[in-house]
Amino acid sequence: MLRHIERLLLDLAGAAIVVLGALITLSVVLRITLNSGIPDSVVMVTELMVAAILLPLAATVAARANIVVEVLSQHFPQRVQDWLIVFGGVFGLLALAPLIWAGWREAHSALTSGGFYFGELNLPKWPGRVLFLFGIAACWLRLAVQVAGDIGTILSGRHIDTDTGPLMEEEA
């Protein structure tokens, strides 16, 4: 189930990138040819960038494609490396918790107040806030599942395989 949600979020991020590119291209072409533009295009680009950046985070964690620094850790025994991976995951969970709280407050505020951007279209603020919260929450959930699985792997006497993730295994 979590893989399907991650795949959906990844697809939505891809769609956001396509729409983002089309919006920017159309805006530039209109500005050059007709000395006009798309109203509130800056706001729309900002909101689409939130989707493009945050929605694929859970899939990134699932594929273990996040940035890692192995300059020192690669010289440690495998068991120590495994526990460092778990430590990094727990640290990530703790680091994401305040972002989830702040995202919840912003999303709740935008939804209850009916806030909008000042511009020609009066676009609502809530979609970007909700996308932010959903992307961060999905990332936190995937990371929590991964940390629990990694601890189970270590306690069973095996080593953590960092070369493949659920999305990679599914495609293989």
Short mmCIF file of C-alpha atoms in Angstrom, two decimals:
data_model
loop_
_atom_site.label_atom_id
_atom_site.label_comp_id
_atom_site.label_asym_id
_atom_site.label_seq_id
_atom_site.Cartn_x
_atom_site.Cartn_y
_atom_site.Cartn_z
CA MET A 1 0.00 0.00 0.00
CA LEU A 2 2.78 2.43 0.92
CA ARG A 3 4.54 1.68 -2.37
CA HIS A 4 1.40 2.62 -4.29
CA ILE A 5 1.14 5.91 -2.43
CA GLU A 6 4.84 6.61 -3.07
CA ARG A 7 4.38 5.82 -6.75
CA LEU A 8 1.35 8.11 -6.92
CA LEU A 9 3.28 10.92 -5.24
CA LEU A 10 6.19 10.37 -7.61
CA ASP A 11 3.83 10.53 -10.60
CA LEU A 12 2.18 13.68 -9.25
CA ALA A 13 5.61 15.28 -8.82
CA GLY A 14 6.44 14.38 -12.42
CA ALA A 15 3.16 15.92 -13.59
CA ALA A 16 3.94 19.04 -11.54
CA ILE A 17 7.31 19.32 -13.30
CA VAL A 18 5.68 19.02 -16.72
CA VAL A 19 3.05 21.64 -15.85
CA LEU A 20 5.77 23.82 -14.33
CA GLY A 21 7.80 23.68 -17.53
CA ALA A 22 4.76 24.37 -19.70
CA LEU A 23 3.67 27.27 -17.50
CA ILE A 24 7.10 28.90 -17.56
CA THR A 25 7.48 28.36 -21.31
CA LEU A 26 4.03 29.75 -22.08
CA SER A 27 4.61 32.71 -19.81
CA VAL A 28 7.92 33.55 -21.51
CA VAL A 29 6.46 33.13 -25.00
CA LEU A 30 3.49 35.37 -24.14
CA ARG A 31 5.79 37.97 -22.63
CA ILE A 32 8.02 38.01 -25.72
CA THR A 33 5.30 37.92 -28.37
CA LEU A 34 2.36 39.77 -26.83
CA ASN A 35 4.09 41.70 -24.04
CA SER A 36 1.69 39.94 -21.70
CA GLY A 37 1.88 36.98 -19.38
CA ILE A 38 -0.10 34.50 -17.37
CA PRO A 39 -1.69 36.14 -14.33
CA ASP A 40 -0.17 35.01 -11.00
CA SER A 41 2.29 32.72 -12.77
CA VAL A 42 4.87 33.34 -10.04
CA VAL A 43 2.45 32.04 -7.40
CA MET A 44 1.56 29.01 -9.51
CA VAL A 45 5.25 28.23 -10.12
CA THR A 46 5.94 28.48 -6.38
CA GLU A 47 3.11 26.10 -5.53
CA LEU A 48 4.11 23.64 -8.26
CA MET A 49 7.70 23.65 -7.01
CA VAL A 50 6.48 22.56 -3.58
CA ALA A 51 4.82 19.56 -5.23
CA ALA A 52 7.82 18.81 -7.44
CA ILE A 53 10.28 18.86 -4.55
CA LEU A 54 8.38 17.40 -1.60
CA LEU A 55 6.07 14.78 -3.07
CA PRO A 56 8.88 12.43 -4.24
CA LEU A 57 10.64 12.44 -0.84
CA ALA A 58 8.98 9.22 0.34
CA ALA A 59 10.00 7.42 -2.86
CA THR A 60 13.53 8.77 -2.42
CA VAL A 61 13.70 7.34 1.09
CA ALA A 62 12.20 4.03 -0.08
CA ALA A 63 14.85 3.72 -2.80
CA ARG A 64 17.56 4.73 -0.30
CA ALA A 65 18.51 7.42 -2.81
CA ASN A 66 19.06 10.11 -0.22
CA ILE A 67 22.48 11.70 0.18
CA VAL A 68 24.90 9.72 2.33
CA VAL A 69 28.43 10.43 3.40
CA GLU A 70 30.55 7.31 3.47
CA VAL A 71 34.03 8.78 3.73
CA LEU A 72 34.53 7.45 7.26
CA SER A 73 31.71 4.97 7.70
CA GLN A 74 32.82 2.69 4.87
CA HIS A 75 35.89 1.82 6.94
CA PHE A 76 33.83 0.60 9.90
CA PRO A 77 32.69 -3.00 10.34
CA GLN A 78 29.41 -3.86 8.62
CA ARG A 79 27.53 -4.11 11.90
CA VAL A 80 28.59 -0.56 12.87
CA GLN A 81 27.57 0.69 9.43
CA ASP A 82 24.15 -0.90 9.89
CA TRP A 83 23.64 0.84 13.23
CA LEU A 84 24.79 4.14 11.71
CA ILE A 85 22.07 3.74 9.07
CA VAL A 86 19.51 3.23 11.84
CA PHE A 87 20.90 6.25 13.72
CA GLY A 88 20.57 8.35 10.57
CA GLY A 89 16.98 7.20 10.13
CA VAL A 90 16.06 8.00 13.73
CA PHE A 91 17.76 11.38 13.40
CA GLY A 92 15.74 11.98 10.22
CA LEU A 93 12.50 11.12 12.03
CA LEU A 94 13.34 13.60 14.76
CA ALA A 95 14.31 16.27 12.22
CA LEU A 96 11.09 15.84 10.23
CA ALA A 97 8.81 16.01 13.29
CA PRO A 98 9.01 19.83 13.68
CA LEU A 99 8.42 20.21 9.93
CA ILE A 100 5.28 18.11 10.20
CA TRP A 101 4.08 20.20 13.15
CA ALA A 102 4.77 23.46 11.31
CA GLY A 103 3.18 22.06 8.14
CA TRP A 104 0.08 21.05 10.10
CA ARG A 105 -0.23 24.51 11.64
CA GLU A 106 0.18 26.23 8.26
CA ALA A 107 -2.23 23.87 6.46
CA HIS A 108 -4.81 24.17 9.22
CA SER A 109 -4.48 27.94 9.29
CA ALA A 110 -4.78 28.23 5.50
CA LEU A 111 -7.81 25.92 5.41
CA THR A 112 -9.69 27.56 8.27
CA SER A 113 -8.89 31.18 7.44
CA GLY A 114 -9.51 30.86 3.72
CA GLY A 115 -6.26 32.69 3.02
CA PHE A 116 -5.38 33.57 -0.55
CA TYR A 117 -2.60 35.19 -2.50
CA PHE A 118 -3.17 38.76 -3.57
CA GLY A 119 -3.15 38.89 -7.32
CA GLU A 120 -5.42 38.87 -10.31
CA LEU A 121 -6.69 35.34 -9.70
CA ASN A 122 -6.83 35.38 -5.85
CA LEU A 123 -5.45 31.84 -5.69
CA PRO A 124 -5.98 30.02 -2.37
CA LYS A 125 -2.99 29.30 -0.13
CA TRP A 126 -4.15 25.92 1.12
CA PRO A 127 -3.09 23.65 -1.80
CA GLY A 128 0.64 24.32 -1.36
CA ARG A 129 0.38 24.03 2.42
CA VAL A 130 -1.49 20.72 2.20
CA LEU A 131 0.96 19.35 -0.39
CA PHE A 132 3.86 20.30 1.88
CA LEU A 133 2.27 18.54 4.86
CA PHE A 134 1.36 15.47 2.82
CA GLY A 135 4.83 15.17 1.27
CA ILE A 136 6.66 15.53 4.59
CA ALA A 137 4.24 13.18 6.38
CA ALA A 138 4.61 10.49 3.70
CA CYS A 139 8.40 10.82 3.94
CA TRP A 140 8.25 10.49 7.74
CA LEU A 141 5.99 7.43 7.50
CA ARG A 142 8.27 5.73 4.96
CA LEU A 143 11.33 6.54 7.08
CA ALA A 144 9.63 5.13 10.20
CA VAL A 145 8.75 1.90 8.39
CA GLN A 146 12.29 1.70 7.03
CA VAL A 147 13.92 2.26 10.44
CA ALA A 148 11.70 -0.42 11.99
CA GLY A 149 12.60 -2.83 9.17
CA ASP A 150 16.30 -2.00 9.48
CA ILE A 151 16.26 -2.68 13.21
CA GLY A 152 14.50 -5.99 12.55
CA THR A 153 17.11 -6.85 9.93
CA ILE A 154 19.98 -6.13 12.32
CA LEU A 155 18.38 -8.04 15.20
CA SER A 156 17.85 -11.06 12.94
CA GLY A 157 21.60 -11.14 12.30
CA ARG A 158 21.49 -9.94 8.70
CA HIS A 159 22.94 -6.79 7.18
CA ILE A 160 21.01 -3.88 5.71
CA ASP A 161 21.01 -3.89 1.91
CA THR A 162 21.33 -0.27 0.83
CA ASP A 163 21.64 -1.02 -2.89
CA THR A 164 17.97 -1.70 -3.58
CA GLY A 165 14.75 -0.18 -2.37
CA PRO A 166 11.11 -1.24 -2.77
CA LEU A 167 10.58 0.80 -5.95
CA MET A 168 13.73 -0.64 -7.51
CA GLU A 169 12.77 -4.20 -6.58
CA GLU A 170 9.30 -3.67 -8.06
CA GLU A 171 10.72 -2.49 -11.39
CA ALA A 172 13.35 -5.24 -11.60
#
